[in-house]
Amino acid sequence: MPPQTVKTRFVLLSDTHTQVPKPSKATTHAFREPVPTADVLLHAGDLTKVGYEIEYEKTLDFLKSANAELKLVIAGNHDITLHEDWYRDTQQAKKKHMGRSEDLKKCKKMWTGEEAKKAGIVYLEEGIRRFSLKSGVEFTVYSSPWQPEYYDWAFTYNRREDRFNPSPSVVKTKAANPIPDHPNIDVMLTHGPPMGILDRTSHGEHVGCEHLRRAVQRCKPRLHCFGHIHEGWGVERMYWKTEEATAHARDQQKILQNRSAYYDVSEGSGSPLKWGKETLFVNASIMDVHSNPTNAPFVVDMDLPVKGLAQDENVEA
């Protein structure tokens, strides 16, 4: 009988803000060349400092050189030229670019054009996409660059707005892309964190989204990758029955040596992730609270379903 799942490796990044990996000899930095090889690379946004075309070029060149079959990328609040309506209509955009105007179509085309596609890069907006790998794996991703309003940047919404859960019939303005229930999503890729999960600021405040927290609890993906809150860098494994989150221990020496923080939740790990009962949450911000690239990428090994078996007995209710 053929296997129902295949061990799949992810490299997780977020909030690089135009920073590329340090040279390989810079052994005091985990974020250095070469970035670990993976089947899938996820970048959870804030590709740039302020959305200049030259910044996108630098980040795009780095991602093109990364060794991964598939590279999924979303924008973050700093990638202001990828939020076209906001950029055109707000005074804040003009202030952030000091009156200079960027070519919005060109900025977007850099991420959606043939050159990016040839390198395995797929730019995602808010919604659901399905992907296949050469290994036979097929998995579903929910993505969103949006987060609660944050200091007059792009891709933000009022905290009262719920864009992640199905809207009640009495609500006039419905959520355009609500997150579906379990077992429809394998991986969530959002710029902002859910409330209470790797979202604590240096001032001790939890600033994640309450609506996203409710949605991810309904959805119960295998993996949820995000960033935005630099000081929230880390990984937690949530057991949904008790809503207890376990933080994984960090071995800084190993992280520096391996150029990444490594977590194995595959079948051969001795502690495989139980889909439907658990979710692995990762805040993959490369920048620290002082906007220095001192945080490590994450490498995660987990089992994904083989094509045609995505909702078979691999699901645990």
CSV table of C-alpha atoms in Angstrom, one decimal:
chain,number,residue,atom,x,y,z
A,1,MET,CA,0.0,0.0,0.0
A,2,PRO,CA,1.5,3.4,-1.0
A,3,PRO,CA,2.2,5.9,1.8
A,4,GLN,CA,-0.6,8.3,2.7
A,5,THR,CA,1.8,11.0,3.8
A,6,VAL,CA,5.3,12.2,2.9
A,7,LYS,CA,7.8,13.9,5.2
A,8,THR,CA,8.2,17.4,3.9
A,9,ARG,CA,10.7,20.1,4.9
A,10,PHE,CA,9.7,23.7,5.3
A,11,VAL,CA,12.0,26.7,5.8
A,12,LEU,CA,10.2,29.6,7.4
A,13,LEU,CA,11.1,33.3,7.2
A,14,SER,CA,9.4,36.6,7.9
A,15,ASP,CA,10.2,40.3,8.5
A,16,THR,CA,13.5,40.3,6.6
A,17,HIS,CA,13.0,44.0,5.8
A,18,THR,CA,15.4,43.9,2.8
A,19,GLN,CA,18.1,42.1,4.8
A,20,VAL,CA,19.7,39.1,3.0
A,21,PRO,CA,21.7,36.3,4.7
A,22,LYS,CA,25.1,37.2,6.1
A,23,PRO,CA,28.1,35.6,4.4
A,24,SER,CA,28.8,32.0,5.5
A,25,LYS,CA,31.8,33.1,7.5
A,26,ALA,CA,29.6,35.3,9.8
A,27,THR,CA,29.2,32.4,12.3
A,28,THR,CA,27.7,34.6,15.0
A,29,HIS,CA,24.6,35.0,12.8
A,30,ALA,CA,22.2,32.1,12.2
A,31,PHE,CA,20.7,34.0,9.2
A,32,ARG,CA,23.7,33.5,6.9
A,33,GLU,CA,24.5,31.8,3.6
A,34,PRO,CA,23.4,29.3,2.6
A,35,VAL,CA,19.8,29.2,3.8
A,36,PRO,CA,18.9,25.6,4.5
A,37,THR,CA,17.5,23.5,1.6
A,38,ALA,CA,13.8,22.7,1.8
A,39,ASP,CA,10.8,21.4,-0.2
A,40,VAL,CA,8.8,24.6,0.6
A,41,LEU,CA,10.0,28.0,1.7
A,42,LEU,CA,7.5,30.3,3.4
A,43,HIS,CA,8.0,34.1,3.8
A,44,ALA,CA,5.3,35.7,5.9
A,45,GLY,CA,5.8,39.3,4.8
A,46,ASP,CA,7.7,42.5,5.4
A,47,LEU,CA,9.9,41.8,2.5
A,48,THR,CA,11.1,45.4,2.6
A,49,LYS,CA,11.6,48.4,4.9
A,50,VAL,CA,9.2,50.6,3.0
A,51,GLY,CA,8.3,49.1,-0.3
A,52,TYR,CA,10.8,50.6,-2.7
A,53,GLU,CA,11.4,48.9,-6.0
A,54,ILE,CA,15.1,48.5,-5.3
A,55,GLU,CA,14.3,46.8,-2.0
A,56,TYR,CA,12.1,44.2,-3.8
A,57,GLU,CA,14.9,43.6,-6.2
A,58,LYS,CA,17.3,42.7,-3.4
A,59,THR,CA,14.8,40.4,-1.6
A,60,LEU,CA,13.7,38.8,-4.8
A,61,ASP,CA,17.3,38.0,-5.8
A,62,PHE,CA,17.8,36.3,-2.4
A,63,LEU,CA,14.7,34.2,-2.7
A,64,LYS,CA,15.5,33.2,-6.3
A,65,SER,CA,18.8,31.8,-5.0
A,66,ALA,CA,17.2,29.9,-2.2
A,67,ASN,CA,17.2,26.1,-2.7
A,68,ALA,CA,13.5,25.1,-2.4
A,69,GLU,CA,11.1,23.6,-4.9
A,70,LEU,CA,8.3,26.0,-4.0
A,71,LYS,CA,8.5,29.4,-2.4
A,72,LEU,CA,5.3,31.0,-1.1
A,73,VAL,CA,5.5,34.7,-0.3
A,74,ILE,CA,3.0,37.2,1.1
A,75,ALA,CA,3.3,41.0,1.7
A,76,GLY,CA,3.4,42.6,5.1
A,77,ASN,CA,2.5,46.1,6.4
A,78,HIS,CA,5.9,47.5,5.3
A,79,ASP,CA,5.5,46.4,1.7
A,80,ILE,CA,3.3,49.4,1.0
A,81,THR,CA,3.5,49.4,-2.8
A,82,LEU,CA,1.9,46.0,-2.9
A,83,HIS,CA,-1.2,47.5,-1.3
A,84,GLU,CA,-2.1,49.6,-4.3
A,85,ASP,CA,-5.3,51.3,-3.0
A,86,TRP,CA,-3.7,52.3,0.2
A,87,TYR,CA,-0.6,53.6,-1.6
A,88,ARG,CA,-2.6,55.7,-4.0
A,89,ASP,CA,-5.1,57.1,-1.5
A,90,THR,CA,-3.3,57.8,1.7
A,91,GLN,CA,-1.1,60.7,2.7
A,92,GLN,CA,1.0,58.3,4.9
A,93,ALA,CA,2.3,56.6,1.7
A,94,LYS,CA,3.6,60.0,0.4
A,95,LYS,CA,5.2,60.8,3.7
A,96,LYS,CA,6.9,57.4,3.9
A,97,HIS,CA,8.3,57.8,0.4
A,98,MET,CA,9.0,61.5,0.9
A,99,GLY,CA,7.0,62.5,-2.1
A,100,ARG,CA,8.6,60.0,-4.4
A,101,SER,CA,6.3,57.8,-6.4
A,102,GLU,CA,7.0,54.1,-7.2
A,103,ASP,CA,5.7,52.2,-10.2
A,104,LEU,CA,3.0,50.0,-8.5
A,105,LYS,CA,2.5,47.7,-11.5
A,106,LYS,CA,6.2,47.1,-11.9
A,107,CYS,CA,6.6,46.3,-8.1
A,108,LYS,CA,3.7,43.8,-8.3
A,109,LYS,CA,5.0,42.3,-11.6
A,110,MET,CA,8.3,41.5,-9.9
A,111,TRP,CA,6.6,39.0,-7.7
A,112,THR,CA,4.0,37.6,-10.2
A,113,GLY,CA,6.0,37.6,-13.4
A,114,GLU,CA,7.7,34.8,-15.3
A,115,GLU,CA,11.1,35.4,-13.7
A,116,ALA,CA,9.7,34.8,-10.2
A,117,LYS,CA,7.7,31.8,-11.4
A,118,LYS,CA,10.7,30.2,-12.9
A,119,ALA,CA,12.4,30.4,-9.5
A,120,GLY,CA,9.5,28.7,-7.9
A,121,ILE,CA,8.2,31.9,-6.3
A,122,VAL,CA,4.4,32.2,-5.8
A,123,TYR,CA,3.1,35.5,-4.5
A,124,LEU,CA,-0.1,35.0,-2.5
A,125,GLU,CA,-2.8,37.4,-1.6
A,126,GLU,CA,-5.6,36.7,0.8
A,127,GLY,CA,-7.4,33.4,0.1
A,128,ILE,CA,-6.9,29.7,-0.4
A,129,ARG,CA,-4.5,28.0,-2.9
A,130,ARG,CA,-3.7,24.3,-3.4
A,131,PHE,CA,-0.1,23.1,-4.3
A,132,SER,CA,1.5,19.9,-5.4
A,133,LEU,CA,5.2,18.9,-5.0
A,134,LYS,CA,7.3,16.5,-7.0
A,135,SER,CA,7.1,14.0,-4.1
A,136,GLY,CA,3.4,13.5,-4.7
A,137,VAL,CA,2.4,15.7,-1.8
A,138,GLU,CA,-0.6,18.0,-2.2
A,139,PHE,CA,-1.5,20.6,0.4
A,140,THR,CA,-3.8,23.6,0.9
A,141,VAL,CA,-2.7,27.0,2.1
A,142,TYR,CA,-4.7,29.9,3.5
A,143,SER,CA,-2.8,33.2,3.2
A,144,SER,CA,-3.4,36.8,4.3
A,145,PRO,CA,-1.1,39.8,4.5
A,146,TRP,CA,-3.6,41.7,6.7
A,147,GLN,CA,-3.3,42.5,10.4
A,148,PRO,CA,-5.0,44.9,12.9
A,149,GLU,CA,-4.3,48.6,12.4
A,150,TYR,CA,-0.7,49.4,13.2
A,151,TYR,CA,0.9,52.8,13.1
A,152,ASP,CA,-0.5,53.9,9.7
A,153,TRP,CA,1.0,51.2,7.6
A,154,ALA,CA,-0.5,49.1,4.7
A,155,PHE,CA,-2.7,46.0,4.9
A,156,THR,CA,-4.4,46.9,8.2
A,157,TYR,CA,-8.0,46.7,9.4
A,158,ASN,CA,-9.9,48.0,12.4
A,159,ARG,CA,-9.6,45.6,15.4
A,160,ARG,CA,-13.4,45.3,15.5
A,161,GLU,CA,-13.5,44.0,11.9
A,162,ASP,CA,-13.6,40.2,11.5
A,163,ARG,CA,-12.2,39.2,8.1
A,164,PHE,CA,-11.3,35.6,9.1
A,165,ASN,CA,-14.6,34.1,10.2
A,166,PRO,CA,-17.9,33.6,8.3
A,167,SER,CA,-20.1,36.6,8.8
A,168,PRO,CA,-23.5,36.3,10.5
A,169,SER,CA,-26.4,36.8,8.1
A,170,VAL,CA,-27.3,40.1,9.8
A,171,VAL,CA,-24.0,41.6,8.9
A,172,LYS,CA,-24.1,43.8,5.8
A,173,THR,CA,-20.5,43.6,4.9
A,174,LYS,CA,-19.4,40.0,4.7
A,175,ALA,CA,-15.9,38.7,5.2
A,176,ALA,CA,-14.6,38.3,1.7
A,177,ASN,CA,-12.2,35.4,2.4
A,178,PRO,CA,-13.1,33.6,5.7
A,179,ILE,CA,-10.9,30.8,6.9
A,180,PRO,CA,-12.7,27.4,6.4
A,181,ASP,CA,-13.2,24.8,9.2
A,182,HIS,CA,-11.0,21.8,9.8
A,183,PRO,CA,-9.9,19.7,7.8
A,184,ASN,CA,-9.7,22.1,4.8
A,185,ILE,CA,-6.4,23.8,5.4
A,186,ASP,CA,-3.0,22.3,6.0
A,187,VAL,CA,-0.9,25.5,6.3
A,188,MET,CA,-1.7,29.0,7.2
A,189,LEU,CA,0.5,31.9,6.2
A,190,THR,CA,-0.4,35.3,7.6
A,191,HIS,CA,1.7,38.3,8.4
A,192,GLY,CA,0.2,39.0,11.8
A,193,PRO,CA,-0.1,36.5,14.7
A,194,PRO,CA,-3.3,35.3,16.4
A,195,MET,CA,-4.0,36.8,19.8
A,196,GLY,CA,-2.0,35.2,22.6
A,197,ILE,CA,0.4,33.2,20.4
A,198,LEU,CA,3.9,34.5,20.0
A,199,ASP,CA,2.5,38.0,19.9
A,200,ARG,CA,3.9,39.6,23.0
A,201,THR,CA,5.7,42.9,22.6
A,202,SER,CA,8.6,44.2,24.5
A,203,HIS,CA,6.1,46.2,26.6
A,204,GLY,CA,4.4,43.0,27.7
A,205,GLU,CA,1.2,43.5,25.5
A,206,HIS,CA,-0.4,40.8,23.5
A,207,VAL,CA,-1.2,42.4,20.1
A,208,GLY,CA,-2.3,39.5,17.9
A,209,CYS,CA,-5.8,39.4,16.3
A,210,GLU,CA,-8.6,37.9,18.4
A,211,HIS,CA,-10.6,37.0,15.2
A,212,LEU,CA,-7.7,35.2,13.7
A,213,ARG,CA,-7.3,33.3,17.0
A,214,ARG,CA,-10.9,32.1,16.7
A,215,ALA,CA,-10.5,31.2,13.1
A,216,VAL,CA,-7.3,29.2,13.5
A,217,GLN,CA,-8.9,27.3,16.4
A,218,ARG,CA,-11.8,26.3,14.0
A,219,CYS,CA,-9.4,25.5,11.2
A,220,LYS,CA,-6.7,23.6,13.1
A,221,PRO,CA,-4.0,23.7,10.4
A,222,ARG,CA,-0.9,21.6,10.8
A,223,LEU,CA,1.3,24.7,10.6
A,224,HIS,CA,0.7,28.4,11.0
A,225,CYS,CA,3.6,30.7,10.1
A,226,PHE,CA,3.6,34.4,10.7
A,227,GLY,CA,5.8,37.3,11.9
A,228,HIS,CA,5.1,41.0,12.4
A,229,ILE,CA,6.0,41.1,16.1
A,230,HIS,CA,9.7,40.7,16.0
A,231,GLU,CA,10.2,40.0,19.7
A,232,GLY,CA,7.7,37.2,19.4
A,233,TRP,CA,10.1,35.0,17.4
A,234,GLY,CA,9.7,31.4,18.5
A,235,VAL,CA,7.6,28.2,18.1
A,236,GLU,CA,4.7,26.8,20.1
A,237,ARG,CA,2.8,23.6,19.8
A,238,MET,CA,-0.9,23.9,20.6
A,239,TYR,CA,-2.9,21.1,21.9
A,240,TRP,CA,-6.4,22.2,21.1
A,241,LYS,CA,-8.4,20.1,23.6
A,242,THR,CA,-6.9,22.0,26.6
A,243,GLU,CA,-5.6,25.0,24.6
A,244,GLU,CA,-2.2,24.4,26.2
A,245,ALA,CA,0.7,25.6,24.2
A,246,THR,CA,4.2,24.1,24.7
A,247,ALA,CA,7.2,26.3,23.9
A,248,HIS,CA,10.1,24.3,22.4
A,249,ALA,CA,13.5,24.5,24.1
A,250,ARG,CA,16.2,26.5,22.2
A,251,ASP,CA,19.8,25.4,21.9
A,252,GLN,CA,21.5,28.6,20.6
A,253,GLN,CA,24.8,26.8,19.8
A,254,LYS,CA,22.9,24.3,17.6
A,255,ILE,CA,20.9,27.1,16.0
A,256,LEU,CA,24.1,28.9,15.0
A,257,GLN,CA,25.7,25.8,13.8
A,258,ASN,CA,22.7,24.7,11.7
A,259,ARG,CA,21.9,28.2,10.5
A,260,SER,CA,18.3,27.6,11.7
A,261,ALA,CA,16.1,26.4,14.6
A,262,TYR,CA,15.0,22.9,13.7
A,263,TYR,CA,11.8,21.1,14.7
A,264,ASP,CA,10.8,17.6,13.6
A,265,VAL,CA,7.1,16.8,14.0
A,266,SER,CA,7.0,14.1,11.4
A,267,GLU,CA,6.1,10.4,11.9
A,268,GLY,CA,9.7,9.4,12.5
A,269,SER,CA,10.3,12.1,15.2
A,270,GLY,CA,8.9,10.2,18.1
A,271,SER,CA,6.4,12.9,18.7
A,272,PRO,CA,4.5,13.4,15.4
A,273,LEU,CA,2.0,16.2,15.1
A,274,LYS,CA,-1.6,15.0,15.4
A,275,TRP,CA,-3.6,16.9,12.8
A,276,GLY,CA,-6.9,18.1,14.1
A,277,LYS,CA,-5.6,17.9,17.7
A,278,GLU,CA,-2.5,20.0,17.4
A,279,THR,CA,-1.1,23.0,15.5
A,280,LEU,CA,2.5,24.1,15.2
A,281,PHE,CA,2.8,27.9,15.4
A,282,VAL,CA,5.9,29.7,14.3
A,283,ASN,CA,6.8,33.4,14.5
A,284,ALA,CA,9.6,33.4,11.9
A,285,SER,CA,10.7,37.1,12.2
A,286,ILE,CA,14.3,37.4,11.2
A,287,MET,CA,14.6,40.9,12.7
A,288,ASP,CA,14.7,41.3,16.4
A,289,VAL,CA,13.0,44.1,18.4
A,290,HIS,CA,15.8,46.5,17.5
A,291,SER,CA,15.5,45.6,13.8
A,292,ASN,CA,18.7,43.7,13.7
A,293,PRO,CA,18.7,40.3,11.8
A,294,THR,CA,19.7,38.3,14.8
A,295,ASN,CA,16.9,35.7,14.7
A,296,ALA,CA,17.2,32.4,12.9
A,297,PRO,CA,15.1,30.9,10.2
A,298,PHE,CA,13.1,27.9,11.2
A,299,VAL,CA,13.3,24.5,9.6
A,300,VAL,CA,10.3,22.2,10.2
A,301,ASP,CA,9.8,18.6,9.1
A,302,MET,CA,6.3,17.4,9.0
A,303,ASP,CA,4.1,14.9,7.1
A,304,LEU,CA,1.8,16.2,4.3
A,305,PRO,CA,-0.8,14.1,2.5
A,306,VAL,CA,-0.2,12.4,-0.8
A,307,LYS,CA,-2.4,13.7,-3.7
A,308,GLY,CA,-5.9,12.3,-3.4
A,309,LEU,CA,-5.6,11.5,0.3
A,310,ALA,CA,-5.7,15.0,1.7
A,311,GLN,CA,-8.8,14.3,3.8
A,312,ASP,CA,-8.5,10.6,4.4
A,313,GLU,CA,-7.6,8.7,7.6
A,314,ASN,CA,-4.7,11.1,8.2
A,315,VAL,CA,-7.3,13.4,9.7
A,316,GLU,CA,-7.8,13.3,13.5
A,317,ALA,CA,-10.9,14.9,14.7
